[in-house]
């Protein structure tokens, strides 16, 4: 039985990041790879300050502003160093000094890591930590000191598969790591002090990170490395050094594709459909299970386990033989994980669900 009816040399790619990119984007990049729009050189071979690249840069930023409806009181920075770099950059830019308090919510691997890094640069206050229930549920009670400069949280935990259905309620500026769910549903940017995301989960290849920051929150802290200094980056079109030009160009193509498909509203509709298909399949029987509590299950990253874990290896190799890759779970949890980012077509999830049902019939 063939599950992937496309019979393409490109599998359905469930990798958690770097993620699969739309075929149309890859074909466009291939078509203009050697000579970029009359430049007689690749986009990765031209000056980042020249007119052709500046146009690609402005287009990418403009598309992000349009798709997310980002107001003028926010700066959009495209920087290197990953979401990991932002874990240090945030306290270094939003706090005047290390004696200032910042609050962190810990709901899984990535928010824990951001808190550990942030603690080097602030007076750390943990507002809640769901380690006691193995990061399968979101906190009910938050303890946020009045003098906290901000509350940091991860909107979607890529490894543990828990996602906030709505932002946590707080009186202090909200800082969201949206690395793995940005552009997958409508959000109101004005609800946030800062939103950041590595591009490689939902917006493009690896190499750049987006930071959308309310300008009025940015402080000046003397020891902040120049490369992490939001104000300097703001004043220099994110180009205080040579930026990752090829990833910026690729992100622009992905955002253009997204707009052509119907923007965030359509990405959100597809995310609901894909998640409903996969969770529906998992919940049909006890053969598969997903540990996240209903109501905070991620629409982007679905960890799942086969009750008889000895079957996991066969499940994964069978999937690969049938044109579905990237389903191995993260080492922290084991098992399987399907990442359903924006570039994953609904047909890819139908293909996975069909394979899962047949696998269950053969082994259940
Ligand atoms: C992948 C990921 C990170 C780390 O991103 P890098 O760009 O690799 O530094 C941080 N937070 C979340 C939610 C992630 O999914």
mmCIF file of C-alpha atoms and ligand atoms in Angstrom:
data_model
loop_
_atom_site.group_PDB
_atom_site.id
_atom_site.type_symbol
_atom_site.label_atom_id
_atom_site.label_comp_id
_atom_site.label_asym_id
_atom_site.label_seq_id
_atom_site.Cartn_x
_atom_site.Cartn_y
_atom_site.Cartn_z
ATOM 1 C CA UNK A 1 0.000 0.000 0.000
ATOM 2 C CA UNK A 2 1.290 3.445 -0.909
ATOM 3 C CA UNK A 3 0.250 6.170 1.529
ATOM 4 C CA UNK A 4 1.981 9.191 0.014
ATOM 5 C CA UNK A 5 -0.022 9.513 -3.193
ATOM 6 C CA UNK A 6 2.146 12.334 -4.494
ATOM 7 C CA UNK A 7 4.911 9.809 -5.279
ATOM 8 C CA UNK A 8 7.277 12.748 -5.028
ATOM 9 C CA UNK A 9 11.000 12.672 -4.353
ATOM 10 C CA UNK A 10 10.119 15.001 -1.502
ATOM 11 C CA UNK A 11 8.517 13.305 1.483
ATOM 12 C CA UNK A 12 5.865 14.766 3.749
ATOM 13 C CA UNK A 13 8.182 16.392 6.242
ATOM 14 C CA UNK A 14 7.122 16.309 9.909
ATOM 15 C CA UNK A 15 10.460 17.579 11.223
ATOM 16 C CA UNK A 16 10.243 19.902 14.244
ATOM 17 C CA UNK A 17 12.875 22.329 12.928
ATOM 18 C CA UNK A 18 14.433 22.989 10.576
ATOM 19 C CA UNK A 19 11.016 22.382 9.073
ATOM 20 C CA UNK A 20 9.799 21.476 5.607
ATOM 21 C CA UNK A 21 9.209 24.417 3.272
ATOM 22 C CA UNK A 22 6.492 24.743 0.616
ATOM 23 C CA UNK A 23 7.400 23.147 -2.733
ATOM 24 C CA UNK A 24 6.415 26.370 -4.514
ATOM 25 C CA UNK A 25 8.940 28.339 -2.436
ATOM 26 C CA UNK A 26 11.740 25.844 -3.089
ATOM 27 C CA UNK A 27 11.029 25.931 -6.831
ATOM 28 C CA UNK A 28 11.045 29.724 -6.890
ATOM 29 C CA UNK A 29 14.363 29.831 -4.989
ATOM 30 C CA UNK A 30 15.791 27.251 -7.388
ATOM 31 C CA UNK A 31 14.677 29.231 -10.432
ATOM 32 C CA UNK A 32 16.475 32.382 -9.257
ATOM 33 C CA UNK A 33 19.321 30.665 -7.421
ATOM 34 C CA UNK A 34 22.204 31.336 -9.814
ATOM 35 C CA UNK A 35 21.187 34.789 -10.936
ATOM 36 C CA UNK A 36 18.916 36.841 -8.703
ATOM 37 C CA UNK A 37 16.507 39.084 -10.619
ATOM 38 C CA UNK A 38 19.015 40.591 -13.031
ATOM 39 C CA UNK A 39 21.887 40.864 -10.526
ATOM 40 C CA UNK A 40 24.068 38.368 -12.435
ATOM 41 C CA UNK A 41 24.845 36.715 -9.111
ATOM 42 C CA UNK A 42 22.993 34.762 -6.434
ATOM 43 C CA UNK A 43 21.134 36.675 -3.730
ATOM 44 C CA UNK A 44 23.716 35.218 -1.331
ATOM 45 C CA UNK A 45 26.550 36.751 -3.377
ATOM 46 C CA UNK A 46 25.440 40.373 -3.456
ATOM 47 C CA UNK A 47 25.919 43.245 -1.005
ATOM 48 C CA UNK A 48 23.515 43.352 1.902
ATOM 49 C CA UNK A 49 23.522 47.137 1.530
ATOM 50 C CA UNK A 50 22.827 47.204 -2.219
ATOM 51 C CA UNK A 51 19.428 48.124 -3.617
ATOM 52 C CA UNK A 52 18.492 44.565 -4.660
ATOM 53 C CA UNK A 53 19.029 43.004 -1.258
ATOM 54 C CA UNK A 54 17.576 45.979 0.645
ATOM 55 C CA UNK A 55 14.430 45.509 -1.407
ATOM 56 C CA UNK A 56 14.273 41.802 -0.443
ATOM 57 C CA UNK A 57 14.829 42.738 3.208
ATOM 58 C CA UNK A 58 12.134 45.447 3.194
ATOM 59 C CA UNK A 59 9.717 43.100 1.443
ATOM 60 C CA UNK A 60 10.230 40.403 4.104
ATOM 61 C CA UNK A 61 9.732 42.846 6.982
ATOM 62 C CA UNK A 62 6.774 44.494 5.228
ATOM 63 C CA UNK A 63 5.072 41.138 4.657
ATOM 64 C CA UNK A 64 5.503 40.183 8.304
ATOM 65 C CA UNK A 65 4.050 43.542 9.374
ATOM 66 C CA UNK A 66 1.122 43.035 7.034
ATOM 67 C CA UNK A 67 0.425 39.390 7.944
ATOM 68 C CA UNK A 68 0.557 40.067 11.696
ATOM 69 C CA UNK A 69 -0.822 43.615 11.545
ATOM 70 C CA UNK A 70 2.150 45.051 13.446
ATOM 71 C CA UNK A 71 1.802 48.729 14.367
ATOM 72 C CA UNK A 72 4.412 51.487 14.020
ATOM 73 C CA UNK A 73 5.105 51.499 17.749
ATOM 74 C CA UNK A 74 6.800 48.115 17.275
ATOM 75 C CA UNK A 75 10.205 47.500 15.730
ATOM 76 C CA UNK A 76 10.706 44.333 13.668
ATOM 77 C CA UNK A 77 14.266 43.055 14.042
ATOM 78 C CA UNK A 78 15.766 40.197 12.033
ATOM 79 C CA UNK A 79 18.799 38.935 13.893
ATOM 80 C CA UNK A 80 21.074 35.884 14.105
ATOM 81 C CA UNK A 81 21.703 33.711 17.162
ATOM 82 C CA UNK A 82 18.376 31.883 17.237
ATOM 83 C CA UNK A 83 15.638 32.058 19.818
ATOM 84 C CA UNK A 84 18.393 30.928 22.181
ATOM 85 C CA UNK A 85 20.189 34.238 21.651
ATOM 86 C CA UNK A 86 17.006 36.146 22.484
ATOM 87 C CA UNK A 87 16.855 34.452 25.895
ATOM 88 C CA UNK A 88 19.867 36.633 26.798
ATOM 89 C CA UNK A 89 19.008 39.626 24.597
ATOM 90 C CA UNK A 90 15.603 40.164 26.240
ATOM 91 C CA UNK A 91 16.773 40.877 29.823
ATOM 92 C CA UNK A 92 19.780 42.744 28.428
ATOM 93 C CA UNK A 93 17.481 45.132 26.556
ATOM 94 C CA UNK A 94 14.339 45.358 28.663
ATOM 95 C CA UNK A 95 15.943 45.737 32.109
ATOM 96 C CA UNK A 96 18.008 48.703 33.222
ATOM 97 C CA UNK A 97 20.233 46.484 35.374
ATOM 98 C CA UNK A 98 20.526 42.985 36.827
ATOM 99 C CA UNK A 99 18.802 43.961 40.089
ATOM 100 C CA UNK A 100 15.522 44.445 38.298
ATOM 101 C CA UNK A 101 12.973 41.664 38.669
ATOM 102 C CA UNK A 102 11.624 39.663 35.725
ATOM 103 C CA UNK A 103 8.977 36.918 35.925
ATOM 104 C CA UNK A 104 9.141 33.664 33.982
ATOM 105 C CA UNK A 105 6.532 30.976 33.418
ATOM 106 C CA UNK A 106 7.979 27.497 33.060
ATOM 107 C CA UNK A 107 5.775 25.136 31.070
ATOM 108 C CA UNK A 108 8.291 22.906 29.287
ATOM 109 C CA UNK A 109 11.795 22.538 27.923
ATOM 110 C CA UNK A 110 12.098 25.847 26.085
ATOM 111 C CA UNK A 111 10.629 28.175 28.688
ATOM 112 C CA UNK A 112 12.827 26.461 31.303
ATOM 113 C CA UNK A 113 15.869 27.107 29.147
ATOM 114 C CA UNK A 114 14.923 30.772 28.644
ATOM 115 C CA UNK A 115 14.520 31.174 32.412
ATOM 116 C CA UNK A 116 17.898 29.567 33.124
ATOM 117 C CA UNK A 117 19.557 31.929 30.645
ATOM 118 C CA UNK A 118 17.559 34.964 31.787
ATOM 119 C CA UNK A 119 18.549 34.353 35.430
ATOM 120 C CA UNK A 120 22.105 35.420 34.556
ATOM 121 C CA UNK A 121 20.888 38.956 33.807
ATOM 122 C CA UNK A 122 17.999 39.700 36.182
ATOM 123 C CA UNK A 123 16.476 39.062 39.586
ATOM 124 C CA UNK A 124 14.580 35.931 38.598
ATOM 125 C CA UNK A 125 11.049 35.252 39.755
ATOM 126 C CA UNK A 126 9.418 31.990 38.652
ATOM 127 C CA UNK A 127 5.716 32.794 38.269
ATOM 128 C CA UNK A 128 4.698 29.134 37.885
ATOM 129 C CA UNK A 129 6.362 25.839 36.991
ATOM 130 C CA UNK A 130 4.442 22.814 35.722
ATOM 131 C CA UNK A 131 7.321 20.334 36.122
ATOM 132 C CA UNK A 132 5.249 18.474 38.762
ATOM 133 C CA UNK A 133 2.810 17.311 36.098
ATOM 134 C CA UNK A 134 5.572 16.640 33.576
ATOM 135 C CA UNK A 135 4.669 19.738 31.553
ATOM 136 C CA UNK A 136 1.428 18.197 30.307
ATOM 137 C CA UNK A 137 -0.834 21.007 31.565
ATOM 138 C CA UNK A 138 -0.693 24.792 31.849
ATOM 139 C CA UNK A 139 -0.558 26.623 35.195
ATOM 140 C CA UNK A 140 -3.782 27.888 36.737
ATOM 141 C CA UNK A 141 -2.310 30.319 39.253
ATOM 142 C CA UNK A 142 0.425 32.812 38.412
ATOM 143 C CA UNK A 143 2.428 34.717 41.009
ATOM 144 C CA UNK A 144 3.645 37.902 39.351
ATOM 145 C CA UNK A 145 5.364 40.524 41.529
ATOM 146 C CA UNK A 146 4.230 44.088 40.904
ATOM 147 C CA UNK A 147 7.790 45.213 40.290
ATOM 148 C CA UNK A 148 8.466 42.618 37.565
ATOM 149 C CA UNK A 149 9.578 44.358 34.370
ATOM 150 C CA UNK A 150 7.917 41.674 32.253
ATOM 151 C CA UNK A 151 6.463 38.167 32.167
ATOM 152 C CA UNK A 152 8.193 35.731 29.799
ATOM 153 C CA UNK A 153 6.483 32.562 28.573
ATOM 154 C CA UNK A 154 6.573 30.120 25.640
ATOM 155 C CA UNK A 155 3.305 30.260 23.706
ATOM 156 C CA UNK A 156 3.914 26.765 22.320
ATOM 157 C CA UNK A 157 6.250 24.186 23.831
ATOM 158 C CA UNK A 158 7.715 22.423 20.810
ATOM 159 C CA UNK A 159 8.910 19.327 22.687
ATOM 160 C CA UNK A 160 6.148 18.860 25.272
ATOM 161 C CA UNK A 161 3.347 19.786 22.874
ATOM 162 C CA UNK A 162 1.444 22.230 25.064
ATOM 163 C CA UNK A 163 0.162 25.529 23.681
ATOM 164 C CA UNK A 164 -1.562 28.461 25.356
ATOM 165 C CA UNK A 165 -5.068 28.816 23.854
ATOM 166 C CA UNK A 166 -4.918 32.514 24.873
ATOM 167 C CA UNK A 167 -2.089 34.633 26.297
ATOM 168 C CA UNK A 168 -1.689 34.508 30.093
ATOM 169 C CA UNK A 169 -3.368 37.399 31.905
ATOM 170 C CA UNK A 170 -0.896 39.850 33.409
ATOM 171 C CA UNK A 171 -0.571 43.533 34.191
ATOM 172 C CA UNK A 172 3.143 43.615 33.258
ATOM 173 C CA UNK A 173 4.450 43.567 29.656
ATOM 174 C CA UNK A 174 4.146 40.110 28.125
ATOM 175 C CA UNK A 175 7.112 38.512 26.325
ATOM 176 C CA UNK A 176 6.254 35.522 24.135
ATOM 177 C CA UNK A 177 8.495 32.900 22.600
ATOM 178 C CA UNK A 178 6.448 32.005 19.505
ATOM 179 C CA UNK A 179 9.215 30.099 17.720
ATOM 180 C CA UNK A 180 7.011 27.150 16.852
ATOM 181 C CA UNK A 181 3.573 28.723 16.408
ATOM 182 C CA UNK A 182 4.057 32.216 15.000
ATOM 183 C CA UNK A 183 1.709 32.947 12.063
ATOM 184 C CA UNK A 184 -0.410 29.883 12.843
ATOM 185 C CA UNK A 185 -3.330 31.819 14.343
ATOM 186 C CA UNK A 186 -4.515 35.381 14.739
ATOM 187 C CA UNK A 187 -2.970 37.249 17.642
ATOM 188 C CA UNK A 188 -3.265 40.837 18.747
ATOM 189 C CA UNK A 189 0.321 42.139 18.702
ATOM 190 C CA UNK A 190 -0.676 45.024 20.988
ATOM 191 C CA UNK A 191 -1.210 42.490 23.796
ATOM 192 C CA UNK A 192 2.545 41.872 23.840
ATOM 193 C CA UNK A 193 5.648 43.787 24.810
ATOM 194 C CA UNK A 194 7.805 41.542 22.666
ATOM 195 C CA UNK A 195 7.287 38.495 20.454
ATOM 196 C CA UNK A 196 10.204 36.466 19.160
ATOM 197 C CA UNK A 197 10.605 33.413 16.987
ATOM 198 C CA UNK A 198 13.361 31.493 15.247
ATOM 199 C CA UNK A 199 12.406 31.393 11.558
ATOM 200 C CA UNK A 200 13.102 27.687 11.086
ATOM 201 C CA UNK A 201 9.841 26.378 12.555
ATOM 202 C CA UNK A 202 7.135 28.282 10.732
ATOM 203 C CA UNK A 203 8.672 30.968 8.513
ATOM 204 C CA UNK A 204 11.707 29.726 6.614
ATOM 205 C CA UNK A 205 15.091 28.064 6.897
ATOM 206 C CA UNK A 206 17.328 28.374 9.948
ATOM 207 C CA UNK A 207 19.621 31.391 10.339
ATOM 208 C CA UNK A 208 17.404 34.265 11.445
ATOM 209 C CA UNK A 209 15.230 35.108 14.379
ATOM 210 C CA UNK A 210 12.453 37.658 14.377
ATOM 211 C CA UNK A 211 11.982 39.994 17.341
ATOM 212 C CA UNK A 212 8.902 42.232 17.346
ATOM 213 C CA UNK A 213 9.459 44.695 20.152
ATOM 214 C CA UNK A 214 7.456 47.606 21.521
ATOM 215 C CA UNK A 215 9.949 50.430 21.077
ATOM 216 C CA UNK A 216 9.066 52.219 24.321
ATOM 217 C CA UNK A 217 10.193 49.193 26.386
ATOM 218 C CA UNK A 218 13.788 49.216 25.186
ATOM 219 C CA UNK A 219 16.300 50.268 27.855
ATOM 220 C CA UNK A 220 19.956 51.128 27.576
ATOM 221 C CA UNK A 221 22.234 48.769 29.459
ATOM 222 C CA UNK A 222 25.921 49.534 29.171
ATOM 223 C CA UNK A 223 27.279 45.984 29.080
ATOM 224 C CA UNK A 224 24.849 44.725 26.407
ATOM 225 C CA UNK A 225 26.930 43.368 23.521
ATOM 226 C CA UNK A 226 26.501 45.521 20.423
ATOM 227 C CA UNK A 227 25.163 42.571 18.435
ATOM 228 C CA UNK A 228 22.302 42.091 20.960
ATOM 229 C CA UNK A 229 21.532 45.787 21.326
ATOM 230 C CA UNK A 230 17.948 46.315 20.121
ATOM 231 C CA UNK A 231 18.301 50.085 19.831
ATOM 232 C CA UNK A 232 21.377 49.849 17.623
ATOM 233 C CA UNK A 233 19.715 47.150 15.520
ATOM 234 C CA UNK A 234 16.560 49.287 15.230
ATOM 235 C CA UNK A 235 18.553 52.288 14.056
ATOM 236 C CA UNK A 236 20.431 50.228 11.452
ATOM 237 C CA UNK A 237 17.792 48.090 9.710
ATOM 238 C CA UNK A 238 19.087 45.061 11.714
ATOM 239 C CA UNK A 239 22.403 45.468 9.888
ATOM 240 C CA UNK A 240 25.008 46.507 12.426
ATOM 241 C CA UNK A 241 26.948 43.622 10.918
ATOM 242 C CA UNK A 242 26.476 41.408 7.851
ATOM 243 C CA UNK A 243 23.053 39.784 8.329
ATOM 244 C CA UNK A 244 22.120 36.222 7.230
ATOM 245 C CA UNK A 245 21.074 37.378 3.780
ATOM 246 C CA UNK A 246 19.960 34.085 2.225
ATOM 247 C CA UNK A 247 17.621 33.164 5.131
ATOM 248 C CA UNK A 248 16.110 36.668 5.015
ATOM 249 C CA UNK A 249 15.417 36.269 1.301
ATOM 250 C CA UNK A 250 13.927 32.799 1.898
ATOM 251 C CA UNK A 251 11.725 34.069 4.698
ATOM 252 C CA UNK A 252 10.400 36.703 2.304
ATOM 253 C CA UNK A 253 9.462 33.983 -0.190
ATOM 254 C CA UNK A 254 7.711 31.935 2.521
ATOM 255 C CA UNK A 255 5.736 34.970 3.723
ATOM 256 C CA UNK A 256 4.766 35.813 0.155
ATOM 257 C CA UNK A 257 3.542 32.235 -0.267
ATOM 258 C CA UNK A 258 1.567 32.497 2.981
ATOM 259 C CA UNK A 259 -0.131 35.687 1.863
ATOM 260 C CA UNK A 260 -1.014 34.084 -1.461
ATOM 261 C CA UNK A 261 -2.588 31.115 0.339
ATOM 262 C CA UNK A 262 -4.855 33.374 2.378
ATOM 263 C CA UNK A 263 -2.636 34.621 5.207
ATOM 264 C CA UNK A 264 -2.875 33.846 8.901
ATOM 265 C CA UNK A 265 -6.625 33.167 8.781
ATOM 266 C CA UNK A 266 -6.103 30.332 6.289
ATOM 267 C CA UNK A 267 -3.012 28.992 8.133
ATOM 268 C CA UNK A 268 -5.110 28.903 11.303
ATOM 269 C CA UNK A 269 -7.994 27.113 9.599
ATOM 270 C CA UNK A 270 -5.598 24.494 8.219
ATOM 271 C CA UNK A 271 -3.904 24.123 11.619
ATOM 272 C CA UNK A 272 -7.275 23.346 13.221
ATOM 273 C CA UNK A 273 -8.086 20.813 10.527
ATOM 274 C CA UNK A 274 -4.678 19.099 10.722
ATOM 275 C CA UNK A 275 -4.700 18.957 14.529
ATOM 276 C CA UNK A 276 -8.274 17.598 14.621
ATOM 277 C CA UNK A 277 -7.328 14.815 12.176
ATOM 278 C CA UNK A 278 -4.257 13.727 14.128
ATOM 279 C CA UNK A 279 -5.648 13.995 17.673
ATOM 280 C CA UNK A 280 -8.801 12.252 16.422
ATOM 281 C CA UNK A 281 -6.703 9.320 15.251
ATOM 282 C CA UNK A 282 -4.689 9.205 18.499
ATOM 283 C CA UNK A 283 -7.803 9.321 20.706
ATOM 284 C CA UNK A 284 -9.720 6.604 18.825
ATOM 285 C CA UNK A 285 -8.106 3.817 20.861
ATOM 286 C CA UNK A 286 -5.482 3.099 23.504
ATOM 287 C CA UNK A 287 -2.972 2.031 20.859
ATOM 288 C CA UNK A 288 -1.602 5.606 20.599
ATOM 289 C CA UNK A 289 -1.616 8.279 23.253
ATOM 290 C CA UNK A 290 -0.768 11.933 23.656
ATOM 291 C CA UNK A 291 -0.075 13.095 27.218
ATOM 292 C CA UNK A 292 -1.093 16.783 26.959
ATOM 293 C CA UNK A 293 -4.242 17.829 28.786
ATOM 294 C CA UNK A 294 -7.151 18.655 26.518
ATOM 295 C CA UNK A 295 -7.523 22.412 26.142
ATOM 296 C CA UNK A 296 -3.778 23.037 25.913
ATOM 297 C CA UNK A 297 -2.824 20.504 23.263
ATOM 298 C CA UNK A 298 -0.523 22.023 20.672
ATOM 299 C CA UNK A 299 -1.818 22.490 17.122
ATOM 300 C CA UNK A 300 1.771 22.574 15.864
ATOM 301 C CA UNK A 301 3.708 19.810 17.635
ATOM 302 C CA UNK A 302 2.002 16.561 18.592
ATOM 303 C CA UNK A 303 4.085 14.141 20.651
ATOM 304 C CA UNK A 304 2.541 10.673 20.674
ATOM 305 C CA UNK A 305 3.458 7.271 22.003
ATOM 306 C CA UNK A 306 2.626 3.748 20.966
ATOM 307 C CA UNK A 307 1.399 1.836 24.034
ATOM 308 C CA UNK A 308 3.820 -0.990 23.191
ATOM 309 C CA UNK A 309 7.001 1.085 22.803
ATOM 310 C CA UNK A 310 8.810 -1.872 21.134
ATOM 311 C CA UNK A 311 6.788 -1.057 17.996
ATOM 312 C CA UNK A 312 8.082 2.516 17.726
ATOM 313 C CA UNK A 313 11.120 1.633 15.593
ATOM 314 C CA UNK A 314 8.959 -0.285 13.084
ATOM 315 C CA UNK A 315 6.440 2.534 13.024
ATOM 316 C CA UNK A 316 9.095 5.113 12.170
ATOM 317 C CA UNK A 317 10.875 3.054 9.510
ATOM 318 C CA UNK A 318 7.540 2.136 7.902
ATOM 319 C CA UNK A 319 6.580 5.800 7.788
ATOM 320 C CA UNK A 320 9.829 6.694 6.088
ATOM 321 C CA UNK A 321 9.393 3.939 3.494
ATOM 322 C CA UNK A 322 6.009 5.466 2.744
ATOM 323 C CA UNK A 323 7.197 9.025 2.189
ATOM 324 C CA UNK A 324 6.804 10.494 5.702
ATOM 325 C CA UNK A 325 9.900 11.700 7.529
ATOM 326 C CA UNK A 326 10.823 13.497 10.740
ATOM 327 C CA UNK A 327 8.431 11.644 13.070
ATOM 328 C CA UNK A 328 10.940 10.546 15.712
ATOM 329 C CA UNK A 329 10.231 12.053 19.130
ATOM 330 C CA UNK A 330 12.670 14.404 20.867
ATOM 331 C CA UNK A 331 15.272 12.617 22.998
ATOM 332 C CA UNK A 332 13.771 14.252 26.140
ATOM 333 C CA UNK A 333 10.478 12.353 25.702
ATOM 334 C CA UNK A 334 11.165 9.539 23.211
ATOM 335 C CA UNK A 335 8.263 8.080 21.211
ATOM 336 C CA UNK A 336 7.055 9.978 18.156
ATOM 337 C CA UNK A 337 6.237 13.566 17.331
ATOM 338 C CA UNK A 338 4.509 15.070 14.316
ATOM 339 C CA UNK A 339 5.114 18.756 13.667
ATOM 340 C CA UNK A 340 2.290 20.309 11.677
ATOM 341 C CA UNK A 341 3.743 23.666 10.706
ATOM 342 C CA UNK A 342 2.210 25.955 8.108
ATOM 343 C CA UNK A 343 4.019 24.334 5.171
ATOM 344 C CA UNK A 344 2.545 20.894 5.991
ATOM 345 C CA UNK A 345 -0.409 20.304 3.670
ATOM 346 C CA UNK A 346 -3.615 18.794 5.080
ATOM 347 C CA UNK A 347 -3.007 15.918 2.635
ATOM 348 C CA UNK A 348 0.219 15.117 4.501
ATOM 349 C CA UNK A 349 -1.679 14.654 7.756
ATOM 350 C CA UNK A 350 -4.355 12.563 6.022
ATOM 351 C CA UNK A 351 -1.535 10.379 4.726
ATOM 352 C CA UNK A 352 -0.057 10.033 8.236
ATOM 353 C CA UNK A 353 -3.438 9.195 9.791
ATOM 354 C CA UNK A 354 -4.125 6.544 7.168
ATOM 355 C CA UNK A 355 -0.731 4.986 7.848
ATOM 356 C CA UNK A 356 -1.326 5.119 11.627
ATOM 357 C CA UNK A 357 -4.705 3.362 11.324
ATOM 358 C CA UNK A 358 -3.280 0.592 9.170
ATOM 359 C CA UNK A 359 -0.297 0.198 11.492
ATOM 360 C CA UNK A 360 -2.702 -0.167 14.416
ATOM 361 C CA UNK A 361 -4.765 -2.782 12.510
ATOM 362 C CA UNK A 362 -1.648 -4.800 11.809
ATOM 363 C CA UNK A 363 -0.263 -4.603 15.353
ATOM 364 C CA UNK A 364 -3.194 -3.781 17.655
HETATM 365 C C1 LIG B 1 13.400 25.655 18.619
HETATM 366 C C2 LIG B 1 12.967 26.511 19.750
HETATM 367 C C3 LIG B 1 13.854 27.337 20.445
HETATM 368 C C4 LIG B 1 15.328 27.384 20.113
HETATM 369 O O1 LIG B 1 15.480 28.003 18.889
HETATM 370 P P1 LIG B 1 16.920 28.239 18.208
HETATM 371 O O2 LIG B 1 16.558 29.131 17.076
HETATM 372 O O3 LIG B 1 17.425 26.904 17.802
HETATM 373 O O4 LIG B 1 17.806 28.895 19.215
HETATM 374 C C5 LIG B 1 13.356 28.131 21.445
HETATM 375 N N1 LIG B 1 12.057 28.122 21.769
HETATM 376 C C6 LIG B 1 11.166 27.331 21.132
HETATM 377 C C7 LIG B 1 9.716 27.373 21.526
HETATM 378 C C8 LIG B 1 11.596 26.503 20.103
HETATM 379 O O5 LIG B 1 10.709 25.720 19.456
#
